[in-house]
Amino acid sequence: MKYLLLIHSNPVTWGHPSFLHAEEGIKLPKSARVALTAQLDGLIAELKERGELVALEPLAAPKTTKVVRVREGVRAVTDGPYSEAKEQLAGFFLIDVDSPERAEEVAARIPEAQFFAVELRPIDDLS
């Protein structure tokens, strides 16, 4: 079963370069960021070893986002993420696992699950 794990994050938490001067949010100390990065690296290594990782990608800073809408045949492009929230879609994992329970286990081990959320979406087979 394939699942898309959508990682929601507040860039301030990780000290993302696009938010270095932001005062909102919780910026973790470097030692905590190092520990969480090690946790994530361990999870990625395990998923690769088990053959469960299909793809994973981080997304660029939210300030680089464009939103495209077409209304009555007219395209409108605006800056910024779709939602006006501190938390943004930060990246994704695409996994192929044996059960929904395993997908939930993987999602719970992504560090952002401790701070914000990891959305778990089954991939539909439309064939």
mmCIF file of C-alpha atoms in Angstrom:
data_model
loop_
_atom_site.group_PDB
_atom_site.id
_atom_site.type_symbol
_atom_site.label_atom_id
_atom_site.label_comp_id
_atom_site.label_asym_id
_atom_site.label_seq_id
_atom_site.Cartn_x
_atom_site.Cartn_y
_atom_site.Cartn_z
ATOM 1 C CA MET A 1 0.000 0.000 0.000
ATOM 2 C CA LYS A 2 1.384 3.391 -0.964
ATOM 3 C CA TYR A 3 1.000 6.417 1.269
ATOM 4 C CA LEU A 4 1.908 10.056 0.923
ATOM 5 C CA LEU A 5 3.107 11.577 4.185
ATOM 6 C CA LEU A 6 2.739 15.365 4.030
ATOM 7 C CA ILE A 7 4.981 17.043 6.578
ATOM 8 C CA HIS A 8 3.607 20.263 8.074
ATOM 9 C CA SER A 9 6.091 22.489 9.848
ATOM 10 C CA ASN A 10 6.754 25.942 11.179
ATOM 11 C CA PRO A 11 10.060 26.940 9.534
ATOM 12 C CA VAL A 12 11.014 28.927 12.640
ATOM 13 C CA THR A 13 11.245 25.713 14.670
ATOM 14 C CA TRP A 14 14.172 24.467 12.611
ATOM 15 C CA GLY A 15 15.747 27.881 12.143
ATOM 16 C CA HIS A 16 15.098 27.771 8.395
ATOM 17 C CA PRO A 17 17.215 30.439 6.632
ATOM 18 C CA SER A 18 14.093 32.187 5.327
ATOM 19 C CA PHE A 19 12.973 32.822 8.926
ATOM 20 C CA LEU A 20 16.223 33.584 10.740
ATOM 21 C CA HIS A 21 14.999 37.025 11.777
ATOM 22 C CA ALA A 22 11.447 35.991 12.618
ATOM 23 C CA GLU A 23 10.361 36.412 16.208
ATOM 24 C CA GLU A 24 7.301 34.169 16.031
ATOM 25 C CA GLY A 25 7.395 30.454 16.689
ATOM 26 C CA ILE A 26 9.768 28.285 18.637
ATOM 27 C CA LYS A 27 13.343 28.105 17.469
ATOM 28 C CA LEU A 28 14.881 24.947 18.840
ATOM 29 C CA PRO A 29 18.402 25.020 20.214
ATOM 30 C CA LYS A 30 21.043 23.646 17.871
ATOM 31 C CA SER A 31 21.506 20.510 20.010
ATOM 32 C CA ALA A 32 17.802 19.673 19.674
ATOM 33 C CA ARG A 33 17.876 20.265 15.904
ATOM 34 C CA VAL A 34 20.922 17.994 15.606
ATOM 35 C CA ALA A 35 19.180 15.241 17.601
ATOM 36 C CA LEU A 36 15.989 15.486 15.529
ATOM 37 C CA THR A 37 17.989 15.464 12.296
ATOM 38 C CA ALA A 38 19.716 12.275 13.461
ATOM 39 C CA GLN A 39 16.303 10.780 14.254
ATOM 40 C CA LEU A 40 15.079 11.625 10.758
ATOM 41 C CA ASP A 41 18.263 10.301 9.126
ATOM 42 C CA GLY A 42 17.806 7.018 11.016
ATOM 43 C CA LEU A 43 14.214 6.704 9.834
ATOM 44 C CA ILE A 44 15.219 7.381 6.216
ATOM 45 C CA ALA A 45 17.992 4.757 6.411
ATOM 46 C CA GLU A 46 15.551 2.200 7.839
ATOM 47 C CA LEU A 47 12.935 2.889 5.148
ATOM 48 C CA LYS A 48 15.575 2.498 2.427
ATOM 49 C CA GLU A 49 16.892 -0.724 3.965
ATOM 50 C CA ARG A 50 13.368 -2.197 4.155
ATOM 51 C CA GLY A 51 12.573 -1.121 0.584
ATOM 52 C CA GLU A 52 9.657 1.005 1.798
ATOM 53 C CA LEU A 53 10.881 4.423 0.662
ATOM 54 C CA VAL A 54 9.647 5.378 -2.800
ATOM 55 C CA ALA A 55 10.571 9.082 -2.687
ATOM 56 C CA LEU A 56 11.095 11.981 -0.328
ATOM 57 C CA GLU A 57 11.689 15.643 -0.980
ATOM 58 C CA PRO A 58 11.907 18.788 1.088
ATOM 59 C CA LEU A 59 10.138 21.834 -0.306
ATOM 60 C CA ALA A 60 11.788 25.211 -0.804
ATOM 61 C CA ALA A 61 11.085 28.091 1.566
ATOM 62 C CA PRO A 62 7.424 29.154 1.724
ATOM 63 C CA LYS A 63 8.340 32.625 0.460
ATOM 64 C CA THR A 64 9.210 31.055 -2.929
ATOM 65 C CA THR A 65 5.694 29.618 -3.334
ATOM 66 C CA LYS A 66 3.309 30.682 -6.081
ATOM 67 C CA VAL A 67 -0.408 29.939 -6.128
ATOM 68 C CA VAL A 68 -2.038 29.541 -9.550
ATOM 69 C CA ARG A 69 -5.785 29.860 -10.060
ATOM 70 C CA VAL A 70 -7.803 29.953 -13.270
ATOM 71 C CA ARG A 71 -11.192 31.662 -13.186
ATOM 72 C CA GLU A 72 -13.293 32.060 -16.312
ATOM 73 C CA GLY A 73 -10.242 31.192 -18.405
ATOM 74 C CA VAL A 74 -8.023 33.837 -16.799
ATOM 75 C CA ARG A 75 -4.892 32.729 -14.977
ATOM 76 C CA ALA A 76 -3.971 34.548 -11.785
ATOM 77 C CA VAL A 77 -0.647 33.912 -10.044
ATOM 78 C CA THR A 78 -0.052 35.174 -6.521
ATOM 79 C CA ASP A 79 2.895 34.963 -4.161
ATOM 80 C CA GLY A 80 2.969 32.919 -1.014
ATOM 81 C CA PRO A 81 1.610 29.645 0.221
ATOM 82 C CA TYR A 82 -2.058 28.787 -0.264
ATOM 83 C CA SER A 83 -2.842 29.081 3.435
ATOM 84 C CA GLU A 84 -2.013 32.044 5.642
ATOM 85 C CA ALA A 85 -0.630 30.100 8.587
ATOM 86 C CA LYS A 86 2.638 29.819 10.454
ATOM 87 C CA GLU A 87 2.714 26.123 9.629
ATOM 88 C CA GLN A 88 3.496 25.250 6.025
ATOM 89 C CA LEU A 89 3.819 22.126 3.933
ATOM 90 C CA ALA A 90 7.549 21.449 4.326
ATOM 91 C CA GLY A 91 8.033 18.248 2.353
ATOM 92 C CA PHE A 92 6.808 14.746 1.754
ATOM 93 C CA PHE A 93 7.634 11.072 1.954
ATOM 94 C CA LEU A 94 6.115 8.573 -0.472
ATOM 95 C CA ILE A 95 6.230 5.136 1.108
ATOM 96 C CA ASP A 96 5.088 1.656 0.111
ATOM 97 C CA VAL A 97 4.324 -0.390 3.226
ATOM 98 C CA ASP A 98 2.430 -3.554 4.133
ATOM 99 C CA SER A 99 -0.285 -2.028 6.307
ATOM 100 C CA PRO A 100 -1.970 1.181 7.437
ATOM 101 C CA GLU A 101 -0.500 0.587 10.886
ATOM 102 C CA ARG A 102 3.045 0.614 9.474
ATOM 103 C CA ALA A 103 2.278 3.866 7.626
ATOM 104 C CA GLU A 104 1.078 5.401 10.906
ATOM 105 C CA GLU A 105 4.223 4.167 12.659
ATOM 106 C CA VAL A 106 6.437 5.816 10.036
ATOM 107 C CA ALA A 107 4.453 9.074 10.162
ATOM 108 C CA ALA A 108 4.758 9.194 13.950
ATOM 109 C CA ARG A 109 8.556 8.902 13.705
ATOM 110 C CA ILE A 110 8.960 11.979 11.488
ATOM 111 C CA PRO A 111 10.160 14.705 13.873
ATOM 112 C CA GLU A 112 7.521 17.244 12.827
ATOM 113 C CA ALA A 113 4.813 14.962 14.256
ATOM 114 C CA GLN A 114 6.093 16.103 17.679
ATOM 115 C CA PHE A 115 5.506 19.785 16.903
ATOM 116 C CA PHE A 116 2.857 20.148 14.214
ATOM 117 C CA ALA A 117 1.528 17.343 12.037
ATOM 118 C CA VAL A 118 2.250 14.710 9.451
ATOM 119 C CA GLU A 119 -0.746 14.095 7.212
ATOM 120 C CA LEU A 120 -1.101 10.485 6.051
ATOM 121 C CA ARG A 121 -2.866 10.027 2.704
ATOM 122 C CA PRO A 122 -3.367 6.653 1.021
ATOM 123 C CA ILE A 123 -2.600 6.660 -2.704
ATOM 124 C CA ASP A 124 -5.612 5.568 -4.759
ATOM 125 C CA ASP A 125 -5.155 2.941 -7.443
ATOM 126 C CA LEU A 126 -7.251 4.235 -10.316
ATOM 127 C CA SER A 127 -6.336 1.444 -12.735
#
